[in-house]
Short mmCIF file of C-alpha atoms in Angstrom, two decimals:
data_model
loop_
_atom_site.label_atom_id
_atom_site.label_comp_id
_atom_site.label_asym_id
_atom_site.label_seq_id
_atom_site.Cartn_x
_atom_site.Cartn_y
_atom_site.Cartn_z
CA MET A 1 30.73 13.21 7.01
CA ALA A 2 28.84 15.38 9.76
CA LEU A 3 24.91 14.24 10.16
CA ASP A 4 22.87 16.70 9.23
CA LEU A 5 19.43 16.62 10.63
CA SER A 6 17.18 18.41 8.11
CA GLU A 7 14.09 20.64 9.34
CA SER A 8 11.57 18.51 7.77
CA SER A 9 13.10 15.50 9.80
CA GLN A 10 12.97 17.49 12.85
CA SER A 11 9.14 18.35 12.09
CA ARG A 12 8.51 14.41 11.53
CA GLN A 13 9.80 13.62 15.04
CA THR A 14 7.59 16.66 16.67
CA LEU A 15 4.68 16.87 14.88
CA GLN A 16 3.78 13.29 13.65
CA PRO A 17 -0.12 12.25 14.36
CA ASN A 18 -0.42 10.57 17.70
CA SER A 19 -1.68 7.61 15.64
CA LEU A 20 1.60 7.05 13.56
CA ARG A 21 3.62 7.54 16.55
CA ARG A 22 1.66 4.56 18.10
CA LEU A 23 2.12 2.67 14.89
CA LEU A 24 5.98 3.31 14.80
CA ASN A 25 7.93 3.10 17.86
CA VAL A 26 11.50 2.09 16.15
CA LYS A 27 13.71 0.57 18.78
CA GLU A 28 15.95 -1.57 16.23
CA ILE A 29 17.36 -0.47 12.92
CA TYR A 30 19.17 -3.32 10.77
CA TYR A 31 21.18 -1.69 8.07
CA GLU A 32 23.26 -2.03 5.39
CA PRO A 33 27.00 -0.66 5.66
CA ALA A 34 26.57 1.57 2.63
CA VAL A 35 23.36 3.49 3.99
CA ASN A 36 25.82 5.63 5.68
CA ASP A 37 26.97 7.07 2.03
CA TYR A 38 23.49 8.72 1.58
CA ALA A 39 22.00 11.87 3.11
CA ARG A 40 18.68 10.10 3.29
CA GLY A 41 20.06 7.26 5.25
CA GLN A 42 22.06 9.71 7.70
CA GLU A 43 18.62 11.50 8.10
CA ILE A 44 16.93 8.73 9.22
CA LEU A 45 19.75 7.36 11.64
CA THR A 46 19.80 10.62 13.19
CA GLN A 47 15.59 10.21 13.83
CA TYR A 48 16.21 7.45 15.90
CA PRO A 49 19.64 8.12 18.19
CA ASP A 50 18.10 5.47 20.95
CA ALA A 51 17.62 2.52 18.52
CA LYS A 52 19.85 -0.16 18.56
CA LEU A 53 21.99 -0.55 15.25
CA ILE A 54 22.85 -3.90 13.70
CA GLU A 55 24.69 -4.14 10.64
CA VAL A 56 23.82 -6.81 8.01
CA ALA A 57 24.97 -7.43 4.77
CA SER A 58 21.84 -7.41 2.77
CA HIS A 59 18.35 -5.71 3.54
CA TRP A 60 16.44 -8.87 2.28
CA LYS A 61 18.64 -11.57 3.96
CA ILE A 62 17.91 -11.20 7.74
CA PRO A 63 17.56 -14.64 9.44
CA GLU A 64 16.80 -13.68 12.47
CA LEU A 65 13.89 -11.81 10.88
CA HIS A 66 12.85 -13.47 7.54
CA GLY A 67 14.20 -16.98 7.99
CA ASN A 68 13.07 -17.21 12.09
CA SER A 69 9.82 -19.03 12.51
CA GLU A 70 9.28 -18.51 15.90
CA SER A 71 9.53 -14.61 15.12
CA VAL A 72 5.99 -15.15 13.79
CA GLU A 73 4.72 -14.88 17.30
CA ASP A 74 5.95 -10.89 17.33
CA TRP A 75 4.56 -10.31 13.80
CA ASN A 76 3.23 -6.81 15.12
CA ARG A 77 5.57 -6.01 17.88
CA ILE A 78 8.54 -6.64 15.03
CA LYS A 79 6.34 -4.05 12.71
CA ARG A 80 6.18 -1.36 15.44
CA ASN A 81 10.02 -1.70 16.64
CA VAL A 82 11.89 -2.43 13.77
CA LEU A 83 12.95 -0.60 10.83
CA VAL A 84 15.27 -1.94 7.95
CA LEU A 85 17.71 0.40 5.85
CA GLY A 86 18.85 -0.59 2.62
CA VAL A 87 20.33 0.59 -0.72
CA LYS A 88 17.60 -0.50 -3.63
CA LYS A 89 20.12 -2.56 -5.96
CA SER A 90 17.68 -3.33 -8.74
CA ILE A 91 16.40 -0.10 -10.00
CA GLN A 92 13.36 -1.02 -13.06
CA SER A 93 10.33 -0.43 -14.27
CA ARG A 94 7.87 -2.99 -15.36
CA PRO A 95 4.69 -2.82 -17.39
CA ASN A 96 1.17 -3.09 -15.58
CA CYS A 97 -2.18 -2.68 -16.81
CA ARG A 98 -4.39 -2.59 -14.09
CA SER A 99 -4.10 0.06 -11.53
CA SER A 100 -0.98 1.83 -13.63
CA ASP A 101 0.75 1.61 -16.57
CA PHE A 102 3.90 0.88 -15.12
CA ILE A 103 5.18 -0.44 -11.54
CA ALA A 104 7.91 1.99 -10.32
CA PRO A 105 11.18 1.05 -8.52
CA SER A 106 10.46 0.54 -5.09
CA HIS A 107 11.35 3.20 -2.51
CA ALA A 108 10.43 1.03 0.39
CA ASN A 109 8.84 -2.65 1.19
CA GLY A 110 7.16 -3.86 4.27
CA CYS A 111 4.63 -2.42 6.46
CA ALA A 112 4.12 -1.57 9.88
CA MET A 113 0.22 -2.26 9.36
CA ALA A 114 -0.79 -5.96 9.57
CA CYS A 115 -3.50 -6.94 7.00
CA ALA A 116 -3.93 -10.23 7.42
CA TYR A 117 -4.09 -10.76 3.60
CA CYS A 118 -0.94 -9.04 2.37
CA TYR A 119 0.63 -10.57 -0.20
CA VAL A 120 3.94 -8.46 0.70
CA ALA A 121 4.46 -10.59 3.58
CA ARG A 122 4.48 -13.75 1.74
CA ARG A 123 7.76 -12.94 0.15
CA LYS A 124 9.51 -12.09 3.47
CA GLY A 125 8.82 -14.94 5.61
CA TYR A 126 8.34 -14.79 9.08
CA ALA A 127 8.61 -11.29 9.59
CA ASN A 128 7.65 -8.17 7.74
CA PRO A 129 8.74 -4.66 9.02
CA ILE A 130 9.51 -1.53 6.69
CA THR A 131 12.52 -1.75 4.86
CA THR A 132 13.06 1.56 3.61
CA PHE A 133 15.84 2.36 0.48
CA VAL A 134 17.88 5.53 1.12
CA ASN A 135 19.01 5.84 -2.39
CA ILE A 136 15.92 8.07 -3.47
CA GLU A 137 17.89 10.32 -5.63
CA GLN A 138 18.83 7.44 -7.74
CA ILE A 139 15.13 6.07 -8.03
CA VAL A 140 13.79 9.36 -8.75
CA ARG A 141 16.16 10.17 -11.77
CA TYR A 142 15.21 6.70 -13.21
CA ILE A 143 11.68 7.34 -12.90
CA GLU A 144 12.23 10.79 -14.83
CA ARG A 145 14.52 8.96 -17.57
CA HIS A 146 11.85 6.35 -17.87
CA ALA A 147 8.74 8.76 -18.19
CA ASN A 148 10.98 11.18 -20.76
CA LYS A 149 11.21 7.81 -23.10
CA GLN A 150 7.72 7.13 -23.28
CA GLY A 151 6.61 10.35 -24.70
CA VAL A 152 3.00 11.52 -24.78
CA LYS A 153 0.75 8.99 -24.24
CA GLN A 154 -1.02 8.48 -27.75
CA GLU A 155 -4.44 6.84 -26.87
CA PRO A 156 -6.32 6.80 -23.42
CA ASN A 157 -6.83 3.55 -21.79
CA GLN A 158 -8.61 2.19 -18.51
CA VAL A 159 -5.44 3.50 -16.41
CA ASP A 160 -5.73 7.16 -17.36
CA PRO A 161 -6.85 8.98 -20.42
CA LYS A 162 -4.14 11.30 -20.51
CA TYR A 163 -0.86 10.57 -18.45
CA TRP A 164 1.18 7.63 -17.87
CA VAL A 165 0.79 6.25 -14.38
CA TYR A 166 3.60 4.62 -12.17
CA GLU A 167 2.45 2.68 -9.14
CA ILE A 168 4.93 4.05 -6.65
CA GLY A 169 3.67 1.71 -3.57
CA GLU A 170 3.37 -2.20 -4.86
CA ASN A 171 5.33 -3.13 -1.93
CA SER A 172 4.41 -0.80 0.98
CA ASP A 173 2.01 1.76 1.98
CA CYS A 174 3.52 4.98 1.09
CA SER A 175 1.37 6.99 3.89
CA VAL A 176 3.04 4.91 6.58
CA ASP A 177 6.57 5.32 4.49
CA ALA A 178 5.90 8.94 4.82
CA ALA A 179 6.37 9.06 8.56
CA ILE A 180 9.73 7.42 8.14
CA CYS A 181 11.16 9.94 5.80
CA ASP A 182 10.79 12.26 3.01
CA ASN A 183 10.92 9.41 -0.10
CA VAL A 184 7.14 9.87 -0.78
CA LYS A 185 7.32 13.58 -0.65
CA ASP A 186 10.19 13.71 -3.37
CA LEU A 187 8.11 11.24 -5.41
CA ILE A 188 5.50 13.46 -5.29
CA ALA A 189 7.09 16.38 -6.01
CA LYS A 190 8.83 15.02 -9.15
CA PHE A 191 5.81 13.78 -10.36
CA ARG A 192 4.30 17.20 -10.26
CA TYR A 193 6.75 18.40 -12.81
CA LEU A 194 6.69 15.16 -14.80
CA PRO A 195 4.77 16.63 -18.25
CA ASN A 196 3.23 13.10 -19.40
CA ALA A 197 3.02 11.13 -16.13
CA LYS A 198 1.53 10.86 -12.87
CA ALA A 199 2.29 8.62 -9.71
CA THR A 200 -0.38 6.29 -7.45
CA PHE A 201 -0.68 4.08 -4.59
CA ALA A 202 -3.43 2.72 -2.47
CA THR A 203 -3.59 3.11 1.00
CA LYS A 204 -5.43 2.06 4.21
CA ARG A 205 -3.97 5.00 6.49
CA VAL A 206 -4.90 8.41 6.58
CA ASN A 207 -1.42 10.65 6.73
CA ARG A 208 -2.79 14.20 6.75
CA ASP A 209 0.93 15.39 6.35
CA LEU A 210 0.40 14.68 2.93
CA LEU A 211 -1.88 16.79 2.72
CA ASP A 212 0.38 19.75 2.42
CA CYS A 213 2.66 17.91 -0.52
CA ASP A 214 0.86 20.01 -3.48
CA PRO A 215 0.50 17.48 -5.77
CA GLN A 216 -1.09 19.39 -8.38
CA GLY A 217 -3.23 16.47 -9.78
CA LYS A 218 -0.62 14.74 -10.86
CA THR A 219 -0.78 11.90 -7.73
CA ARG A 220 -3.60 9.71 -7.60
CA ILE A 221 -4.33 8.03 -4.33
CA ARG A 222 -6.53 5.28 -4.19
CA PHE A 223 -8.02 4.69 -0.43
CA SER A 224 -9.05 0.86 0.27
CA LEU A 225 -12.29 0.03 1.69
CA MET A 226 -14.28 -2.84 2.93
CA PRO A 227 -17.03 -2.83 5.33
CA GLU A 228 -15.84 -1.81 8.93
CA SER A 229 -16.97 -4.91 10.54
CA MET A 230 -14.82 -6.94 8.45
CA ALA A 231 -11.96 -4.75 8.75
CA LYS A 232 -11.97 -5.21 12.35
CA VAL A 233 -10.88 -8.50 11.57
CA VAL A 234 -8.44 -8.30 8.81
CA ASP A 235 -7.32 -5.15 8.71
CA PHE A 236 -5.26 -4.60 11.84
CA ARG A 237 -3.14 -1.15 12.68
CA THR A 238 -4.89 0.79 9.76
CA SER A 239 -6.85 3.86 10.02
CA SER A 240 -10.59 2.87 10.41
CA ILE A 241 -12.79 2.85 7.38
CA PRO A 242 -14.96 5.88 8.50
CA GLU A 243 -11.70 8.06 8.80
CA ARG A 244 -10.77 6.94 5.35
CA ILE A 245 -13.88 7.77 3.63
CA ALA A 246 -13.78 11.33 5.52
CA ALA A 247 -10.50 11.80 4.26
CA VAL A 248 -11.41 11.73 0.53
CA ASN A 249 -12.77 15.15 0.55
CA ASP A 250 -9.73 16.52 2.21
CA PHE A 251 -6.99 15.09 -0.26
CA VAL A 252 -9.15 16.35 -3.36
CA ALA A 253 -9.72 19.85 -2.17
CA ALA A 254 -5.45 19.21 -1.45
CA GLY A 255 -5.02 18.69 -5.49
CA TYR A 256 -4.76 14.98 -5.42
CA GLU A 257 -6.90 12.61 -7.38
CA VAL A 258 -8.78 10.42 -5.01
CA HIS A 259 -9.92 7.03 -6.16
CA LEU A 260 -11.34 4.05 -4.27
CA ASN A 261 -9.82 0.61 -4.02
CA PHE A 262 -12.14 -1.88 -2.86
CA ALA A 263 -10.04 -4.77 -2.02
CA PRO A 264 -10.04 -7.43 -1.14
CA VAL A 265 -13.57 -7.98 -1.30
CA ILE A 266 -14.25 -10.97 0.78
CA TYR A 267 -17.30 -13.25 0.61
CA TYR A 268 -18.89 -14.14 3.61
CA GLU A 269 -22.65 -14.58 4.91
CA GLY A 270 -24.31 -10.94 4.65
CA TRP A 271 -21.58 -9.50 2.85
CA LEU A 272 -23.80 -7.70 0.03
CA THR A 273 -25.33 -6.02 2.99
CA ASP A 274 -22.64 -4.55 4.63
CA TYR A 275 -21.39 -3.36 1.10
CA LYS A 276 -24.68 -1.75 0.88
CA GLU A 277 -23.98 0.47 4.05
CA LEU A 278 -20.44 1.13 3.13
CA PHE A 279 -21.37 2.35 -0.20
CA LYS A 280 -24.31 4.67 1.72
CA GLN A 281 -21.72 6.07 3.73
CA VAL A 282 -19.41 6.69 0.82
CA ASP A 283 -22.35 8.64 -0.86
CA ASP A 284 -23.48 10.58 2.24
CA THR A 285 -20.01 11.68 3.26
CA LEU A 286 -18.17 12.53 -0.40
CA SER A 287 -18.55 16.28 -1.52
CA PRO A 288 -19.33 17.20 -4.99
CA GLN A 289 -16.08 17.83 -5.74
CA ALA A 290 -14.98 14.23 -4.46
CA LYS A 291 -17.71 12.47 -6.68
CA GLN A 292 -17.33 14.21 -9.71
CA GLN A 293 -13.78 12.71 -9.98
CA LEU A 294 -14.79 9.58 -8.24
CA GLN A 295 -13.40 6.16 -9.73
CA ALA A 296 -13.10 2.47 -8.28
CA GLU A 297 -11.02 -0.45 -8.74
CA VAL A 298 -12.85 -4.11 -7.31
CA ILE A 299 -10.18 -6.80 -6.21
CA PHE A 300 -11.73 -10.17 -4.97
CA LEU A 301 -9.49 -12.00 -2.23
CA THR A 302 -6.87 -13.75 -3.54
CA HIS A 303 -5.14 -16.02 -0.74
CA ASN A 304 -1.53 -17.96 -0.18
CA ASP A 305 -1.02 -21.05 1.28
CA GLU A 306 2.23 -20.02 2.90
CA LEU A 307 0.42 -16.76 4.00
CA HIS A 308 -2.11 -18.95 5.57
CA GLU A 309 0.69 -20.87 7.68
CA VAL A 310 2.15 -17.32 9.04
CA ASN A 311 -1.52 -16.16 10.19
CA MET A 312 -2.23 -19.08 11.69
CA GLY A 313 0.77 -18.68 14.26
CA TRP A 314 -0.72 -14.85 15.05
CA HIS A 315 -4.25 -14.25 13.86
CA PRO A 316 -6.12 -17.75 13.56
CA GLN A 317 -9.52 -15.61 13.86
CA ALA A 318 -8.89 -14.14 10.41
CA GLU A 319 -8.19 -17.39 8.60
CA GLU A 320 -11.37 -18.72 9.25
CA ILE A 321 -12.62 -16.00 7.02
CA LEU A 322 -9.75 -15.88 4.29
CA TRP A 323 -9.09 -19.73 4.16
CA ARG A 324 -12.57 -21.52 2.76
CA PRO A 325 -11.84 -24.47 0.86
CA ASP A 326 -15.10 -24.80 0.20
CA VAL A 327 -15.75 -22.16 -2.04
CA GLN A 328 -12.11 -21.40 -3.38
CA GLU A 329 -10.18 -23.11 -5.69
CA VAL A 330 -6.15 -23.45 -6.22
CA LYS A 331 -4.44 -20.95 -8.52
CA TYR A 332 -0.71 -21.08 -9.21
CA SER A 333 1.02 -17.88 -9.61
CA GLN A 334 3.56 -17.07 -12.44
CA THR A 335 6.37 -17.45 -9.67
CA GLY A 336 4.72 -20.78 -8.81
CA GLY A 337 3.16 -20.04 -5.62
CA LYS A 338 0.02 -21.80 -4.35
CA ASN A 339 -2.54 -19.32 -4.62
CA VAL A 340 -6.51 -19.86 -3.92
CA ARG A 341 -9.18 -17.39 -4.98
CA TYR A 342 -13.42 -17.82 -5.17
CA LYS A 343 -14.18 -20.80 -7.63
CA ARG A 344 -14.52 -19.45 -10.92
CA GLY A 345 -18.44 -19.99 -11.21
CA LEU A 346 -19.11 -18.54 -8.05
CA LYS A 347 -16.50 -15.36 -8.45
CA GLY A 348 -18.22 -14.34 -11.43
CA LYS A 349 -21.56 -14.35 -9.91
CA LEU A 350 -20.02 -12.25 -6.77
CA VAL A 351 -18.39 -9.69 -9.01
CA GLU A 352 -21.74 -9.25 -11.22
CA GLN A 353 -23.38 -8.71 -7.83
CA PHE A 354 -20.90 -6.39 -6.43
CA CYS A 355 -20.69 -4.14 -9.72
CA HIS A 356 -24.57 -4.02 -9.81
CA GLN A 357 -25.09 -3.03 -6.37
CA LEU A 358 -22.26 -0.36 -6.66
CA GLY A 359 -23.54 0.81 -9.86
CA GLU A 360 -27.30 1.33 -8.11
CA GLN A 361 -25.69 3.43 -5.14
CA LEU A 362 -23.01 5.19 -6.68
CA PRO A 363 -23.81 5.83 -10.30
CA TYR A 364 -21.33 8.76 -10.48
CA CYS A 365 -18.54 6.12 -9.79
CA ASN A 366 -17.02 4.48 -12.81
CA ILE A 367 -15.64 1.14 -12.38
CA ARG A 368 -12.07 1.03 -13.81
CA TYR A 369 -11.88 -2.66 -13.36
CA ALA A 370 -12.94 -5.83 -11.55
CA PHE A 371 -11.82 -9.16 -10.90
#
């Protein structure tokens, strides 16, 4: 089958913002053989004609990446230079109750950014590059069928008063995924026309190519924010906090619903003073239109012992902030993982202080949930 490089693919190569070109310089592509059977797979492979192609049996089990403890020293190089292509085998949604009503089947997992607290990295071992799934048409058709089965949303909830909301970026950052291919744009286009559903995803990267997607209010972007001084320590390879705040107005004007995702909130000496300054930045920057529709999620840090060990191999400075046995307690996840969170009595006070301060400075910003 002849490869057909679409106009959108050509545009992505020539017009991709400099910041995203620096973030992604694909030199190696691990791919499942079936990738060649899909138009999206062919399109992506054609975008990177100089990349070394490495055939693998499974996108999930690549010993030289995920099982190689020595690769942790190349954590950021792998994120920049390696792309994995696969076919999504298990296509299903599952219920959620916080940021969305349902978690949509993943169109990608992994990330080119390097946030030191990222839970996705815990699952993949010693390397966490982007894996893109090329069977996007199957994923989109499944979401449409699933939404149709739900019918009209009968009762409002904290997720949304009218629409069933689907999280499309649980295991990746859609703003970066959109620099690889049109999976994200295809999803935004589908939700535009679903009468009873909308999409949502959180992001730490400003990708202005998404301003042209015409979501018509059916995609909710949640820009993740924390004080800039802390972001410089734990949010690697992301857009700066001022850039994220400044983007809110433009995305609202382009037809997106835009919320803020204060996550993770990290406790340290002077933390609340830094958040007061952050809230002031938000208030000083946002337009009246953006403020009118603004809501927020608040999620305090949960860390993990396995991720702690990975981080010690490439960024021990972050662990001085994230790994705090003096103020944290163990919490076992549903999958048996050993997580740590702020101690119960302390955390309740921190959540109360945070929400009070946000309410004082951004009274128009409803807190959808905080924990």
